[in-house]
mmCIF file of C-alpha atoms in Angstrom:
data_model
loop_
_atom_site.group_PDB
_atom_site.id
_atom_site.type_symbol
_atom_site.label_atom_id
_atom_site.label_comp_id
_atom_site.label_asym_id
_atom_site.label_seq_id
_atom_site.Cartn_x
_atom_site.Cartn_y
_atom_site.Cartn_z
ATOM 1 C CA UNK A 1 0.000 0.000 0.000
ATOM 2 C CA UNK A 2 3.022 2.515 0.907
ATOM 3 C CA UNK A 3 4.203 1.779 -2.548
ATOM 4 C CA UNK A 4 1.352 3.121 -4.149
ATOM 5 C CA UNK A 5 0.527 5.808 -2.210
ATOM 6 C CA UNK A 6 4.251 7.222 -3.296
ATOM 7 C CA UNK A 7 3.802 6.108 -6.958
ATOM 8 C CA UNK A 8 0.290 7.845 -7.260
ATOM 9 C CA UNK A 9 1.709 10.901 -5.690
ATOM 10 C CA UNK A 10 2.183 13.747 -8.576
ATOM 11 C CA UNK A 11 5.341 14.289 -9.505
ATOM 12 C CA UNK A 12 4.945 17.965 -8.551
ATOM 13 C CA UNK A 13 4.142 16.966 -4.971
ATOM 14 C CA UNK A 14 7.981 15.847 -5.105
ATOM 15 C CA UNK A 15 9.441 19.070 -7.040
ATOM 16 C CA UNK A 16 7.747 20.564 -3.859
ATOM 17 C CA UNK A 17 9.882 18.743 -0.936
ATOM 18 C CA UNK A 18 12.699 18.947 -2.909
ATOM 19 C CA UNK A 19 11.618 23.229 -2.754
ATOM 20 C CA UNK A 20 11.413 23.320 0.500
ATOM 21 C CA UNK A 21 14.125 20.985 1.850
ATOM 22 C CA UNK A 22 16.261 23.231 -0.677
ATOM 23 C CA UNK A 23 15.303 26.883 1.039
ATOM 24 C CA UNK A 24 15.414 24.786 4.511
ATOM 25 C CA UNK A 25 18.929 24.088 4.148
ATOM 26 C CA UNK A 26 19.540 27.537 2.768
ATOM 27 C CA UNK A 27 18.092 28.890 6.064
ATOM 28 C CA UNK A 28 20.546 27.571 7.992
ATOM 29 C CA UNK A 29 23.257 29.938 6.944
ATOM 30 C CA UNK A 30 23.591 33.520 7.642
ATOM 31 C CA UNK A 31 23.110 35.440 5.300
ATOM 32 C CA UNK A 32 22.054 38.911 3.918
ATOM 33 C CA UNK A 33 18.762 38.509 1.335
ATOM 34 C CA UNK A 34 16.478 41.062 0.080
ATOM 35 C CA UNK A 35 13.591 42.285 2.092
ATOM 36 C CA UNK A 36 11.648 40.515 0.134
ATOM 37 C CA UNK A 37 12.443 37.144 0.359
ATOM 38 C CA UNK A 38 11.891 37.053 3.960
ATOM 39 C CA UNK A 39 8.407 36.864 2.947
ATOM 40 C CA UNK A 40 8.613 33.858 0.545
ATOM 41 C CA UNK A 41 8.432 30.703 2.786
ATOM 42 C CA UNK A 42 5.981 32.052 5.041
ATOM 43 C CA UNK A 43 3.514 33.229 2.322
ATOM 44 C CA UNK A 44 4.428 29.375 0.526
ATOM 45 C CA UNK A 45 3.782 27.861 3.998
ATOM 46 C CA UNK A 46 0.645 29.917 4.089
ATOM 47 C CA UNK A 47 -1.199 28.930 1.122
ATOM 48 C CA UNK A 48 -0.191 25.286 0.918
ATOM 49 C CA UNK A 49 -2.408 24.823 4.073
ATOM 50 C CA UNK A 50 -5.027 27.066 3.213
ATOM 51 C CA UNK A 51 -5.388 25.509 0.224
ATOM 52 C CA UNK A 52 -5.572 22.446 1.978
ATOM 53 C CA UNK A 53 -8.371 23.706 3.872
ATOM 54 C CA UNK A 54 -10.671 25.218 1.790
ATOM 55 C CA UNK A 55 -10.134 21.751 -0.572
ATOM 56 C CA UNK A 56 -10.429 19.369 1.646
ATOM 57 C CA UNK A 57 -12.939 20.943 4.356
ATOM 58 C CA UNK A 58 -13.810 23.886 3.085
ATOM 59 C CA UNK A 59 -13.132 27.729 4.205
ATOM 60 C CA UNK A 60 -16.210 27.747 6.443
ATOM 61 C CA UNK A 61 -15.560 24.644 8.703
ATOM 62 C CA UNK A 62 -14.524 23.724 12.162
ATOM 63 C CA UNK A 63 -11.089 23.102 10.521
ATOM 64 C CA UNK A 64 -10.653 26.282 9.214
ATOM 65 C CA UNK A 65 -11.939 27.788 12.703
ATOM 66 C CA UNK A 66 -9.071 24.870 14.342
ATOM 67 C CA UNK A 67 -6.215 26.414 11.958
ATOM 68 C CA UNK A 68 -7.436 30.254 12.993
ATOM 69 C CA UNK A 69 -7.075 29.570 16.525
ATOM 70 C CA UNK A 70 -3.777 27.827 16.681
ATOM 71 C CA UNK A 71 -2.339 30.255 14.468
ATOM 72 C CA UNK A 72 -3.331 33.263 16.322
ATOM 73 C CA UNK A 73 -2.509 31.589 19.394
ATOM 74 C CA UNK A 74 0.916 31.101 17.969
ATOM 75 C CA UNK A 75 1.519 34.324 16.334
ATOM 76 C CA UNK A 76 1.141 35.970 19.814
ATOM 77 C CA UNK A 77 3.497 33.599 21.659
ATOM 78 C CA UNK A 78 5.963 34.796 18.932
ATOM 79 C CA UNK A 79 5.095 38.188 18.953
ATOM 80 C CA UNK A 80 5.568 38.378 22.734
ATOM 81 C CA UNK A 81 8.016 36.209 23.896
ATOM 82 C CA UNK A 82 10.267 35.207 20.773
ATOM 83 C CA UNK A 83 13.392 36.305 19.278
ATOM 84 C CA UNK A 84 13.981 38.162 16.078
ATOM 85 C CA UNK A 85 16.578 36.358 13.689
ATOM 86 C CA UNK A 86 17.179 39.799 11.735
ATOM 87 C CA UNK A 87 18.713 42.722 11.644
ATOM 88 C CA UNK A 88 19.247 45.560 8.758
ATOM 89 C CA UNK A 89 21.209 44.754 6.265
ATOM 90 C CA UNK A 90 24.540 46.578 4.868
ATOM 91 C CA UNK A 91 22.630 47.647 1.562
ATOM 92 C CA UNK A 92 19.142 49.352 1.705
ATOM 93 C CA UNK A 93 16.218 46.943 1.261
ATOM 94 C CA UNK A 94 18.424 43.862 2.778
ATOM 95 C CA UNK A 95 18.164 42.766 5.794
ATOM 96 C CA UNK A 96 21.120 40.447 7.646
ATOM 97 C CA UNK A 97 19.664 36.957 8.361
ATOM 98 C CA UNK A 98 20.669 34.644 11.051
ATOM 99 C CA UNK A 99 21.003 31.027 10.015
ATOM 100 C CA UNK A 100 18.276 28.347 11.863
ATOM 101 C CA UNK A 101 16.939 24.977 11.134
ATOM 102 C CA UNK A 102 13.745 25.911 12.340
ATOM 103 C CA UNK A 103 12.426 26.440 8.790
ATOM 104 C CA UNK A 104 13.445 23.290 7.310
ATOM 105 C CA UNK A 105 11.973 21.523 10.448
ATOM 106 C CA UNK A 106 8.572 24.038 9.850
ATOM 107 C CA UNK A 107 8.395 23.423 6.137
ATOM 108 C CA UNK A 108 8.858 19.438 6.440
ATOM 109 C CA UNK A 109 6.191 19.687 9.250
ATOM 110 C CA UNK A 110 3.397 21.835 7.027
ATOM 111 C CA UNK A 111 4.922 19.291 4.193
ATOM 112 C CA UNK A 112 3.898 16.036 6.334
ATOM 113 C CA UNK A 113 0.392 17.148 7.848
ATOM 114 C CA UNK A 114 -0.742 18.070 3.767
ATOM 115 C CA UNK A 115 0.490 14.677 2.850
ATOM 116 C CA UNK A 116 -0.230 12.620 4.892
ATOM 117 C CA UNK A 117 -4.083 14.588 4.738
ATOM 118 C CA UNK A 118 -4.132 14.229 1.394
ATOM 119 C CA UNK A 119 -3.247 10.251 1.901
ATOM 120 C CA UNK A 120 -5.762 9.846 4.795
ATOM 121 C CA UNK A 121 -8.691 11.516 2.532
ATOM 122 C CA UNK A 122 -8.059 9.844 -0.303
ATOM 123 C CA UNK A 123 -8.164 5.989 1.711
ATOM 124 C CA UNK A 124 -11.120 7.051 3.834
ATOM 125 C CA UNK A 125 -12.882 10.118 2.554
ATOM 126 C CA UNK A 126 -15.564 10.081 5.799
ATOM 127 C CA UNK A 127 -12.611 11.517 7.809
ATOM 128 C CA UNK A 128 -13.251 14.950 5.935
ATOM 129 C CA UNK A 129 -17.146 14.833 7.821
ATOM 130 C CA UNK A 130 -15.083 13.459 11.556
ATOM 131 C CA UNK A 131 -14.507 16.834 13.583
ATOM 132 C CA UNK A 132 -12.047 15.752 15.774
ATOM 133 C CA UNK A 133 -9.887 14.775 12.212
ATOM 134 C CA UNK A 134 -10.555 17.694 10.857
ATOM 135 C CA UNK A 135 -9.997 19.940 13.987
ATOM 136 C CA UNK A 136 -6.600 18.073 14.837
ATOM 137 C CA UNK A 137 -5.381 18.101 11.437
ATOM 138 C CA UNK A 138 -5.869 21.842 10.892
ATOM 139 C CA UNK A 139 -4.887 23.314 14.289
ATOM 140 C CA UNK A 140 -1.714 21.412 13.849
ATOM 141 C CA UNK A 141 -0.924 23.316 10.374
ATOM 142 C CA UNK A 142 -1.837 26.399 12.279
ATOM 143 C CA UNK A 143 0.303 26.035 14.837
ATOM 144 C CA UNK A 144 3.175 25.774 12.186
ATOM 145 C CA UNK A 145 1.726 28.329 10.183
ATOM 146 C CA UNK A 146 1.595 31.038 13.285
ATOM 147 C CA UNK A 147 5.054 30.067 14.276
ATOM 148 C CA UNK A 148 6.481 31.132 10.723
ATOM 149 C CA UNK A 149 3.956 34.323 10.448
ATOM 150 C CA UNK A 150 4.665 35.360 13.907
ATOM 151 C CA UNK A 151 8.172 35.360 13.676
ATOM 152 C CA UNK A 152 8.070 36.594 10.321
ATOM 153 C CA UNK A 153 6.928 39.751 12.152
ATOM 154 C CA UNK A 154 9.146 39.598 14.960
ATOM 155 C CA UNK A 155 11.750 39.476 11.467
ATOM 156 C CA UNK A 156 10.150 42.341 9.547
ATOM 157 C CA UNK A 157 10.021 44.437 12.856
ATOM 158 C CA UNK A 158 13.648 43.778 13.301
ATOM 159 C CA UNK A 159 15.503 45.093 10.357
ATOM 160 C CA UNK A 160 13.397 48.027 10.011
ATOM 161 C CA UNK A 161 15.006 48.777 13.314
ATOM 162 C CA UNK A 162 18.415 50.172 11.309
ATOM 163 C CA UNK A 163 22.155 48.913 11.373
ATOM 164 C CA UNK A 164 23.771 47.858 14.489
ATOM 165 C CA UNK A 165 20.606 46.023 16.371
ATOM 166 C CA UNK A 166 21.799 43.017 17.979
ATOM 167 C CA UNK A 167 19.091 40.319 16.527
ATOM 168 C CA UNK A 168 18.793 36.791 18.483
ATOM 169 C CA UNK A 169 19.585 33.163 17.878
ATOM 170 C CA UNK A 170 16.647 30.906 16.771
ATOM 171 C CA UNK A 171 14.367 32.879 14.078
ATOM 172 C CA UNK A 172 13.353 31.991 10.712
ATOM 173 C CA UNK A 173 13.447 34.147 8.116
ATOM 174 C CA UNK A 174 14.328 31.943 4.979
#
């Protein structure tokens, strides 16, 4: 059965990982990127389980209510207790990144939960209509998700402070 869940997987499921295990390993250098960029993973992370949502429960569900909550829940912890892995760059519109494997560990985690959704659906499609699935499923890829948005802001907060601020171990900006 594992062999054909794998060999009915798209192949663009796999051009995925191979994304995000890619910009993992890139995130655990320093490194100075452009502004930009700090958004990409985040944003990625963002609408892979959203996407998931709204496809396999739909926007207006207990799981997207599940995902809202651990999310916010998570963004605050961030906001208020965690560590910024940025600081402002040496050239306007970079900012100086601190290397983590948080992200990789973050991305492979958001990776997993879709999958292994995706998998779970398509064996027993009665799960989508089990609350408790649902519920679990999606507050898990919130809790991921508000991780990476809430430090994202701890991140964008951070280099807009100016050369010279002292930014913390542990962040993610990828």
């Amino acid at each position: 059965m594992l062999f054909q869940i794998v060999t009915h997987t798209p192949i663009y499921v796999w051009a995925i990982l191979a994304f995000l295990i890619y910009r993992g390993v890139l995130a655990s250098r320093e490194r100075e990127i452009a502004f930009g960029r700090m958004l990409v993973i985040p944003v990625l992370m963002l609408a892979l389980s959203l996407q998931a949502i709204a496809s396999q429960f739909g926007i207006a569900s207990v799981a997207m209510e599940a995902w809202t909550l651990a999310a916010a829940a998570i963004v605050l912890q961030r906001v208020r207790f965690g560590a910024s892995s940025t600081s402002a760059g040496a050239v306007p519109g970079t900012v100086r990144v601190r290397g983590s494997w948080a992200p990789l560990a973050l991305m492979m985690a958001v990776f997993t939960i879709k999958y292994a959704l995706a998998v779970a659906l398509a064996i027993q499609p009665g799960l989508a209509d089990k609350v408790p699935f649902a519920a679990a499923a999606c507050g898990l890829l919130g809790l991921c998700n508000g991780y990476l948005l809430g430090q994202l802001a701890l991140d964008i907060a951070s280099s807009r402070r100016g050369p010279g601020v002292c930014a913390a171990e542990g962040g993610l900006a990828v």
